XYZ file of C-alpha atoms in Angstrom:
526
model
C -14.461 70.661 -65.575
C -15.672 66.915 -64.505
C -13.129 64.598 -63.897
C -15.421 62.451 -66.677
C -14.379 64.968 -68.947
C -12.092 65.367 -72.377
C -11.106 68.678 -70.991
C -9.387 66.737 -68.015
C -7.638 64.270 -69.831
C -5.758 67.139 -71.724
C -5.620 69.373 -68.431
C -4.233 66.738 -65.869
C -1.246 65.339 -68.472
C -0.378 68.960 -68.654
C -0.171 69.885 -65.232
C 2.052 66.664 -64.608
C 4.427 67.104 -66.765
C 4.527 71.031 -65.945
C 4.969 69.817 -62.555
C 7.790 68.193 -62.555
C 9.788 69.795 -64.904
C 9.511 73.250 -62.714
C 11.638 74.070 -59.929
C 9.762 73.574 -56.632
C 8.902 77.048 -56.104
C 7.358 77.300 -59.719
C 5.407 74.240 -59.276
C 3.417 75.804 -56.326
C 2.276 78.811 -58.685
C 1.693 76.274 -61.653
C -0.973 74.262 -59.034
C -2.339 77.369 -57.572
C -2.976 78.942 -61.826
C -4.365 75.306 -62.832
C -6.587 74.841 -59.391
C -8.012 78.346 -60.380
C -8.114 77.376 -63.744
C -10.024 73.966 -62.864
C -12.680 75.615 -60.680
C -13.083 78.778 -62.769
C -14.285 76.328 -65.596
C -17.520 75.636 -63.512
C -17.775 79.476 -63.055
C -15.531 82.082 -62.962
C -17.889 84.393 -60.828
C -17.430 81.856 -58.067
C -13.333 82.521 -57.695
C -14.271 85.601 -55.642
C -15.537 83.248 -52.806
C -12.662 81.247 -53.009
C -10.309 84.235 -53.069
C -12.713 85.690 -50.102
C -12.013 82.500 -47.815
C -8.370 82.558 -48.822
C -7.741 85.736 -47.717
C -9.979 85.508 -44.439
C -8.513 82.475 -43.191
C -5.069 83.490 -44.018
C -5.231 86.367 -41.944
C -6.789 85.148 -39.127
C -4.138 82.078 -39.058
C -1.381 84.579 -38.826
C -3.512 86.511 -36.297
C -4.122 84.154 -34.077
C -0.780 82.543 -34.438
C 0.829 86.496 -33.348
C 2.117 87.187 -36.646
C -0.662 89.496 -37.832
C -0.131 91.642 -41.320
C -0.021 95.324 -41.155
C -3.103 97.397 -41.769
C -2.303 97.841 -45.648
C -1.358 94.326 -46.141
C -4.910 93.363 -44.868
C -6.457 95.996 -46.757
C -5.286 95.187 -49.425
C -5.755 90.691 -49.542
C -9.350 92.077 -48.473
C -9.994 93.696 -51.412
C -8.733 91.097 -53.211
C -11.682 89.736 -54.297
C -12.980 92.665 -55.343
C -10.404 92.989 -57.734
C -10.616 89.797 -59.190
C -14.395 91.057 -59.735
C -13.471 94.863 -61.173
C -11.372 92.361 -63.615
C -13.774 89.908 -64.383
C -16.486 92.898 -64.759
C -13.978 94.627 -67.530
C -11.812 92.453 -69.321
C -14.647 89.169 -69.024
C -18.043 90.461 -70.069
C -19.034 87.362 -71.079
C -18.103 86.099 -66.940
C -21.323 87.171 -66.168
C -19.341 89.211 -63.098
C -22.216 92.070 -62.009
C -22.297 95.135 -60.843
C -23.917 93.931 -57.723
C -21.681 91.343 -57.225
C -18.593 93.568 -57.597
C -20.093 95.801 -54.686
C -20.719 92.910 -52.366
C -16.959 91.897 -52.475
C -15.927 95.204 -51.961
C -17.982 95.629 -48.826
C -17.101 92.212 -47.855
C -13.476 93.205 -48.023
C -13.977 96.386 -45.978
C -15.841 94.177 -43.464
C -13.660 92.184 -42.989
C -10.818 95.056 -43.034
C -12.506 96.534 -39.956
C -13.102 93.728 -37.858
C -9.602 92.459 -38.407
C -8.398 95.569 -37.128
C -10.983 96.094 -34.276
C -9.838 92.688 -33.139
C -6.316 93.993 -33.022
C -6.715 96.790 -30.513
C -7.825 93.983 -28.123
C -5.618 92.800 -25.317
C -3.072 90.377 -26.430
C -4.157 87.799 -24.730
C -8.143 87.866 -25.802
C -6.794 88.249 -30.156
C -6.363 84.710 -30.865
C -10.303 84.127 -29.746
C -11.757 86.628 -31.430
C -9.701 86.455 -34.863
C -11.157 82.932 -34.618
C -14.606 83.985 -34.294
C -13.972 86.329 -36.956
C -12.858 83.630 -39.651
C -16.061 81.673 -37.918
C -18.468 84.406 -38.707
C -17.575 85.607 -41.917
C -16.831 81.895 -43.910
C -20.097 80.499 -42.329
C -21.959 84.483 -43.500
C -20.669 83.120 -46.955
C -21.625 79.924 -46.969
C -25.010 80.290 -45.284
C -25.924 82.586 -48.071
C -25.290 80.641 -50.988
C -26.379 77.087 -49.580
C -29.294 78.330 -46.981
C -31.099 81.707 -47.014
C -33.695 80.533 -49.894
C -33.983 77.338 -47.353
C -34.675 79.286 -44.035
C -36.451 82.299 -45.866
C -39.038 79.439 -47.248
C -39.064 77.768 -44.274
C -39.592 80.746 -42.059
C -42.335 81.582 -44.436
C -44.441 78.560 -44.101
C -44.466 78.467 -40.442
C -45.826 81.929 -40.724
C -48.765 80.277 -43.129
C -49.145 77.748 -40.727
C -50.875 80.283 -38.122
C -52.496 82.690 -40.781
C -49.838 85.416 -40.753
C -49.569 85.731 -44.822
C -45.658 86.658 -45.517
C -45.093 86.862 -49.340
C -41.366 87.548 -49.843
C -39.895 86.623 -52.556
C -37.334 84.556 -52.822
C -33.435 85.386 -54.319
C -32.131 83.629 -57.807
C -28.883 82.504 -55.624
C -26.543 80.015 -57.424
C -25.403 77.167 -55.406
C -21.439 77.511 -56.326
C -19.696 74.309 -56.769
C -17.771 72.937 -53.467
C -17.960 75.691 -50.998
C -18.950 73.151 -48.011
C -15.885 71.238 -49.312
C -13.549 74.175 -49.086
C -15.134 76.053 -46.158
C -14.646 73.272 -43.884
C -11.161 72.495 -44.837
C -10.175 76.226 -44.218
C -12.206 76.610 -41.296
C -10.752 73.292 -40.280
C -7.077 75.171 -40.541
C -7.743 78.066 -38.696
C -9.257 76.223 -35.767
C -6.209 73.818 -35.497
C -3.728 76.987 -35.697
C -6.161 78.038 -32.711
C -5.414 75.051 -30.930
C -2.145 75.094 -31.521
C -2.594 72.009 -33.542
C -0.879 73.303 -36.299
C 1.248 76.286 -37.074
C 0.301 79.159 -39.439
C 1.243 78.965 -42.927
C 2.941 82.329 -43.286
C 3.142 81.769 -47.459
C 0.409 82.907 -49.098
C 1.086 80.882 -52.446
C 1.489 78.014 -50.349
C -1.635 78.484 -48.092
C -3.606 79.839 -51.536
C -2.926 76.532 -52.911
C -3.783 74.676 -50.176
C -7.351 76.306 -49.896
C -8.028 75.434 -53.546
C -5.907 72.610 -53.999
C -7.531 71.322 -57.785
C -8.045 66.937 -56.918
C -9.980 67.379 -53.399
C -11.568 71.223 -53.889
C -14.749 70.364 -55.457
C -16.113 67.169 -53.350
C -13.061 66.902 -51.083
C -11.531 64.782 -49.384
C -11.269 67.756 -47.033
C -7.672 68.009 -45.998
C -6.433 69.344 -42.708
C -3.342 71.851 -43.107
C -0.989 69.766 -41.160
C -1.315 66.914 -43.299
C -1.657 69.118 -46.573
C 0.081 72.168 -46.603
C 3.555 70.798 -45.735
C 3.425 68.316 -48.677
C 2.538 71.308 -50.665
C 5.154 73.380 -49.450
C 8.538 70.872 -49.581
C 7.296 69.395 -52.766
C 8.285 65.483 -53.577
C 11.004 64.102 -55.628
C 9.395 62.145 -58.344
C 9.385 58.067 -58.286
C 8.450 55.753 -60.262
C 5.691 54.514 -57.427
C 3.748 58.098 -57.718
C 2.552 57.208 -61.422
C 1.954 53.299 -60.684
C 0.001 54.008 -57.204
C -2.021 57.431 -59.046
C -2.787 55.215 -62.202
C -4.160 52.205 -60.210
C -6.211 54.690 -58.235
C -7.605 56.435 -60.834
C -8.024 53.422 -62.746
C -10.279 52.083 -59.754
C -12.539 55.106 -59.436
C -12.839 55.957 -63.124
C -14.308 52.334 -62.829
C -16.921 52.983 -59.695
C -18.043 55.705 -61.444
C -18.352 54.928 -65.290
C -19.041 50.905 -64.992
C -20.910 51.137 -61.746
C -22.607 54.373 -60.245
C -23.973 55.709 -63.738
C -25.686 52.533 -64.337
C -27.046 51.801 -61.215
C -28.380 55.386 -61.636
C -30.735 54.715 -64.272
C -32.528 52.065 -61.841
C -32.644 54.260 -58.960
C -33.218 57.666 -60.441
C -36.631 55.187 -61.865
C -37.360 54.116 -58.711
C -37.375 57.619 -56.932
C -39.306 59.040 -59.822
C -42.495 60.342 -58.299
C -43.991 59.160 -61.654
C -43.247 55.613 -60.836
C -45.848 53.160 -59.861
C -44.077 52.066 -56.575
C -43.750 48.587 -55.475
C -42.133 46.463 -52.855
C -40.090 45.170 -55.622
C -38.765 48.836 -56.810
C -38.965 50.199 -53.453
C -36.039 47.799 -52.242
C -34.691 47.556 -55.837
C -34.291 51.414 -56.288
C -32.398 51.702 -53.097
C -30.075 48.842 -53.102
C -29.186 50.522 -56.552
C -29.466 54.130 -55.001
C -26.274 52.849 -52.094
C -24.027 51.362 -54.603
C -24.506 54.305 -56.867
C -24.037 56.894 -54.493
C -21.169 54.837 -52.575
C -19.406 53.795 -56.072
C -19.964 57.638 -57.249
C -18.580 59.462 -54.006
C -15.567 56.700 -53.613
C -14.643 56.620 -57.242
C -14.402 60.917 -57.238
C -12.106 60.148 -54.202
C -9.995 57.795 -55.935
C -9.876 59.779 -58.789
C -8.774 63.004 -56.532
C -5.987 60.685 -54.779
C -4.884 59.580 -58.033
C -4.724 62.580 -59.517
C -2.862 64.258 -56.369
C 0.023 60.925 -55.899
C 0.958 61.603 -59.402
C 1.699 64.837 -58.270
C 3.633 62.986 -54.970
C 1.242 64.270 -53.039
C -1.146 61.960 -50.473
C -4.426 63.036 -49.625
C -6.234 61.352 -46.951
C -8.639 57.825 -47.400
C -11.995 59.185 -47.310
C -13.938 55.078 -47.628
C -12.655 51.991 -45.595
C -15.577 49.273 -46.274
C -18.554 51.225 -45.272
C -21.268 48.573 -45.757
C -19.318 45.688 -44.048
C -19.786 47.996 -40.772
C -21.319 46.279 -37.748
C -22.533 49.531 -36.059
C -23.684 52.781 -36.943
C -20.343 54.409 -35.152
C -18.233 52.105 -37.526
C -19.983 53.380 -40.114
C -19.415 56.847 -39.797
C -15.671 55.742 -39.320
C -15.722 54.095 -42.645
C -17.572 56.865 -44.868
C -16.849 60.408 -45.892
C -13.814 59.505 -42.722
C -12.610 63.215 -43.723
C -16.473 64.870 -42.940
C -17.369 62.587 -40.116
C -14.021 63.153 -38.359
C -14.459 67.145 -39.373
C -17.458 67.126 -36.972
C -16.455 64.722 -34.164
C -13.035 67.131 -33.800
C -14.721 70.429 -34.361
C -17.914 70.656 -33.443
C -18.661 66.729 -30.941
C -15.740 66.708 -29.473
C -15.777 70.854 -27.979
C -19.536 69.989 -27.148
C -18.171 68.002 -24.808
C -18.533 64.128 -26.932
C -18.978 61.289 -24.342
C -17.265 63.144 -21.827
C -20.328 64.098 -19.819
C -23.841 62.424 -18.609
C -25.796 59.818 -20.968
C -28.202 62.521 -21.920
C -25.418 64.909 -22.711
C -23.422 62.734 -25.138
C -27.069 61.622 -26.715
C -28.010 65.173 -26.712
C -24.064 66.270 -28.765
C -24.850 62.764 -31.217
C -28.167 64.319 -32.150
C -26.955 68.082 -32.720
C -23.741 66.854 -34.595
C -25.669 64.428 -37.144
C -28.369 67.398 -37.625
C -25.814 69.688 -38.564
C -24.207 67.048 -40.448
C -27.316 66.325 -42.589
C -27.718 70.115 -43.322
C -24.385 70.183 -44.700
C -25.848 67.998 -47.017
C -28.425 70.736 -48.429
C -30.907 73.023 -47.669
C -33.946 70.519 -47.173
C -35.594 68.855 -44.754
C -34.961 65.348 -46.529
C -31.105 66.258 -45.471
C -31.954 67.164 -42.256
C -34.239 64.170 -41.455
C -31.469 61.975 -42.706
C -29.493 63.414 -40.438
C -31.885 62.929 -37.862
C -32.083 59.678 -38.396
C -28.559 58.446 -38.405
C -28.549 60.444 -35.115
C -30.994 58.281 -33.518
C -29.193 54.949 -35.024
C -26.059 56.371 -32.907
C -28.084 56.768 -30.078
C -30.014 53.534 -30.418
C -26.456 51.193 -30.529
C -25.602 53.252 -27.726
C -28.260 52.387 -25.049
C -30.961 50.078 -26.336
C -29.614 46.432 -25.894
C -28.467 43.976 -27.473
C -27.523 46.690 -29.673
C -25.150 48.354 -27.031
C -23.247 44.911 -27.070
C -21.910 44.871 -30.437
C -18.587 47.125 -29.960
C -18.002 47.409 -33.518
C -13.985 47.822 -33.121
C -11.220 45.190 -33.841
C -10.049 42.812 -36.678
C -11.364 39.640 -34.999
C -14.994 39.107 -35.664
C -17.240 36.863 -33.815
C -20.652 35.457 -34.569
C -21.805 39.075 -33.452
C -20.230 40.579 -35.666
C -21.186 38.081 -38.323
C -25.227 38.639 -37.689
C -24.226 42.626 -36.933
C -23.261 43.828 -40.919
C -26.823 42.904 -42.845
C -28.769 44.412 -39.982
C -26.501 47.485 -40.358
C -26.431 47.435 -43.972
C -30.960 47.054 -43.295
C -30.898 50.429 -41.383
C -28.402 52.152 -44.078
C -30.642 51.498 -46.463
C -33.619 52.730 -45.008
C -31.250 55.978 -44.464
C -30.313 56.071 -48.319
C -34.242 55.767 -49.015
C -34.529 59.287 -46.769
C -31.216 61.101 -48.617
C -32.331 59.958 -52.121
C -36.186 60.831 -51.801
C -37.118 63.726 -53.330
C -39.213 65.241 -50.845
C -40.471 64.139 -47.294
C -43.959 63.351 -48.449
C -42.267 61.102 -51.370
C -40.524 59.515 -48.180
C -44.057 58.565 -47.415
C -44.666 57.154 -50.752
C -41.906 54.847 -50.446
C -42.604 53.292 -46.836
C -46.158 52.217 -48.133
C -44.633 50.302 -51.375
C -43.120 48.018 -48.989
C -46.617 46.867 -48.286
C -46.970 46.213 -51.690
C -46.206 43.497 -53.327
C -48.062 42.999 -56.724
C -46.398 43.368 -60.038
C -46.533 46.967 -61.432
C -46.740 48.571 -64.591
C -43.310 50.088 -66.502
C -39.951 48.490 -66.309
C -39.899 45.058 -65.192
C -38.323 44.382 -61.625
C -36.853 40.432 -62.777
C -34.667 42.353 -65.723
C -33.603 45.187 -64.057
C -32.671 43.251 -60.918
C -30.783 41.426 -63.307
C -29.205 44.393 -64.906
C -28.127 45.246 -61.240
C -26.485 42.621 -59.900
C -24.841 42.536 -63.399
C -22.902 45.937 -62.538
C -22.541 45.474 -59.294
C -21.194 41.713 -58.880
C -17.968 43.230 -60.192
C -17.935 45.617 -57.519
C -18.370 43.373 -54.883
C -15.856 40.970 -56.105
C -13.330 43.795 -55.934
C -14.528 44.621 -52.574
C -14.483 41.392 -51.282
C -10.528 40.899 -52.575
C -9.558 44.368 -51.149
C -11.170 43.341 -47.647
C -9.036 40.314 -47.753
C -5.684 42.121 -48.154
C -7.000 45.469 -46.740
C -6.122 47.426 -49.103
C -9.979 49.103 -51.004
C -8.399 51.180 -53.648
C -5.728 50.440 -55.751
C -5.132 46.171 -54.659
C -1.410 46.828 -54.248
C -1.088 43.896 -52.118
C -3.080 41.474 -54.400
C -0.750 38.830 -56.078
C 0.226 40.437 -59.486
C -1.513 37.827 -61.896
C -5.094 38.285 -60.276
C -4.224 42.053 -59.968
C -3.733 42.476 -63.360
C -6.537 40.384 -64.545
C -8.383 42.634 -62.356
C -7.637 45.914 -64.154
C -7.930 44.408 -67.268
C -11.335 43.808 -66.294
C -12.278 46.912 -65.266
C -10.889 48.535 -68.391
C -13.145 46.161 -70.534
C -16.050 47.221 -68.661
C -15.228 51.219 -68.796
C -15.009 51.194 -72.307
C -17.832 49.139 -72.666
C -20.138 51.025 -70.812
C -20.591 54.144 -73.542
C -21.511 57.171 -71.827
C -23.860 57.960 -68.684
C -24.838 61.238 -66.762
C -21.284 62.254 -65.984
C -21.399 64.570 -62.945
C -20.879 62.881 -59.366
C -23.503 63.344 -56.973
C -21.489 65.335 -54.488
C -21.269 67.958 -56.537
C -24.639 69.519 -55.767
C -23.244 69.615 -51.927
């Protein structure tokens, strides 16, 4: 179910009103049936891994936190999924739900059973480590899987070619399911702060069930931590007037990004990156100027849509975009965009490396693993992971080479730096967008050369479609330019009410006018 759906308009209404007119306990179980509801639309095979991580990470929180389940208890959220699968497999034929599948969970659940309970005859004080590394082990088993074996299989295959060893295996018919990065990190994310001692276990398992599939952030985030989440969940909100205004405005906002914006500048980029297009210099900087306010209208307009949805509900989820292409360096930037991935990796996976704690070479060295791994969470291909790559050496670059070590990149106050800082930034995150949006690495190659080539080419013409694009994107701008004044990028609450609402009867105009476009946000497939 898209958020640029019928189905939603009907669903989300009905969950409101639902909402509030339940007792607080009730409410919990209404979010936790429609979140199951909302992601079981994509596919209902899929709940098992959702129900799988659930159970996992609610264990091991209560484990580690010294309130650990009896044996049966365990056993029996273990084979939870399995269930759900035996039920599927009988009563849904039509689910698809296989006899293979049904087995997996089950040994899955037993799995996990066993090294729950091998954990527990540990010493005391050696538990909370382990239980961690088990919720480590198994989430990442699940979601390496799904996202990567075909990826390192293929891989590992070709390298094999490469020195005349001939290893034909074939490769598995695995279904990407919808969101698990999203949801895997933010339950990972929990277990790791109960391990720290960051946050305490959520002994409810409604509550922490909810949290873990939580409908307006499950599917492309933001990804929540449980100290900031699961309380809101758990105390509920007393309804105000101020949770529909602030929820409309936002959605308003991102229903615009997407519909007016992102879907149209689609058509120009998804031309551009065709490797049926006669490439230019004129398409090759056209296509990815479109290709960055697509992608950021498309990513920031789900997240609006997800906060709006969630504060009409009373509930806050975190800002996940702050002006990411008025950033002066590439560190600002990744403060700026996805803030709930980028701040995922810098506390659990930079910071434990040791960050900037240690020598130059050591805090280079952490930069470049981090924004590998961060480009891999992406997808399974090597345009992901030279993206990645990439951004990794920008870091590094600001970081040592000068001048570009003396723009800090911090504070309100901008100087003359700063001024000449933001295009050169914006320059180099556009030759990073050209790497994410190219379809392969040798297309990359493809695209690099165009910009040696300057002569008029066949198919669409570059004057009208630059004109198209600056026709759906001057709107943007102009919003973004107002928010940055009053710092406020989503829903202008701080804009003077006249040009405010001017502004949203704007946007309205230009949502309806825009018919429809390809519907499903691009962060979807991650």
């Amino acid at each position: 179910m898209s958020f640029i759906s019928w189905q939603y308009f009907i669903f989300l209404p009905v969950i409101i009103i639902l909402y509030w007119l339940l007792p607080a306990r009730r409410r919990l179980l209404l979010l936790l049936v429609g979140s199951y509801f909302f992601y079981g639309c994509w596919d209902v095979r899929f709940l098992a891994l959702v129900l799988a991580t659930t159970v996992i990470d609610y264990n091991c929180g209560l484990a580690i936190d010294g309130r650990k389940n009896g044996p049966w208890q365990v056993l029996g959220l273990a084979l939870l999924p399995a269930a759900w699968c035996l039920g599927g497999y009988v009563f849904l034929p039509a689910a698809g739900i296989s006899t293979p599948l049904l087995l997996i969970s089950a040994a899955m659940g037993l799995a996990f059973f066993g090294g729950h309970e091998a954990v527990g005859l540990l010493a005391r004080d050696r538990r909370p480590k382990y239980y961690l590394i088990l919720s480590v082990v198994f989430c990442l088993a699940i979601l390496g899987f799904f996202k990567y074996f075909n990826f390192f299989v293929g891989s590992f295959t070709s390298l094999l070619g490469t020195v005349g060893l001939n290893a034909n295996w074939s490769m598995l018919s695995i279904i990407l399911p919808v969101g698990i990065s999203f949801y895997t990190f933010q339950s990972l994310g929990y277990v790791i702060d109960v391990y720290r001692g960051q946050s305490p276990a959520c002994v409810d398992l409604l509550t922490f069930a909810t949290f873990d599939a939580f409908f307006p952030q499950m599917v492309s985030g933001p990804i929540e931590r449980g100290w900031h989440l699961i309380p809101q969940l758990a105390h509920g909100a007393d309804f105000r007037d101020s949770h529909v205004q602030d929820g409309l405005r936002l959605m308003l906002v991102g229903f615009f990004k997407k519909v007016f914006v992102a879907d149209n500048c689609a058509i120009l980029a998804n031309y551009a990156f065709d490797p049926q297009t006669s490439l230019n210099g004129y398409w090759a900087v056209m296509g990815v100027v479109a290709f960055a306010f697509q992608i950021y209208a498309d990513f920031s307009g789900y997240t609006d849509i997800a906060r709006g949805s969630a504060k009409l509900l009373g509930i806050d989820l975190m800002e996940n975009f702050r002006f990411p292409y008025f950033s002066r360096t590439p560190s600002e930037f990744w403060g700026r965009w996805h803030i709930s991935l980028s701040t995922w990796f810098r506390d659990y996976l930079y910071i434990p490396l040791g960050g900037n704690r240690g020598t130059r070479w050591e805090t280079l060295r952490n930069l470049a693993i981090v924004m590998v791994l961060a480009g891999l969470w992406h997808g399974a291909n090597w345009v992901f992971i030279l993206w990645g790559a990439y951004h990794g050496a920008l870091l590094m670059v600001y970081r040592v080479v000068p001048p570009f070590n003396r723009v800090s990149g911090q504070g309100e106050s901008w100087t003359w730096r700063d001024v000449l800082a933001v295009p050169l930034m914006l320059a180099f995150t556009l030759v990073g967008w050209a790497i994410f949006r190219s379809p392969s690495v040798s297309h990359l190659g493809v695209w690099f050369a165009a910009l040696g080539n300057w002569n008029p080419a066949s198919g669409l013409s570059w004057q009208s479609s630059a004109l198209w694009l600056l026709i759906h994107i001057l709107p943007l701008l102009l919003l973004q330019v107002l928010a940055w004044k009053y710092r406020d990028e989503a829903t202008l609450e701080h804009v003077p009410w006249v040009a405010r609402g001017l502004v949203y009867a704007v946007m309205i105009l230009l949502i309806v006018s825009s018919g429809e476009q390809d519907k499903e946000f691009i962060y979807f497939q991650f």
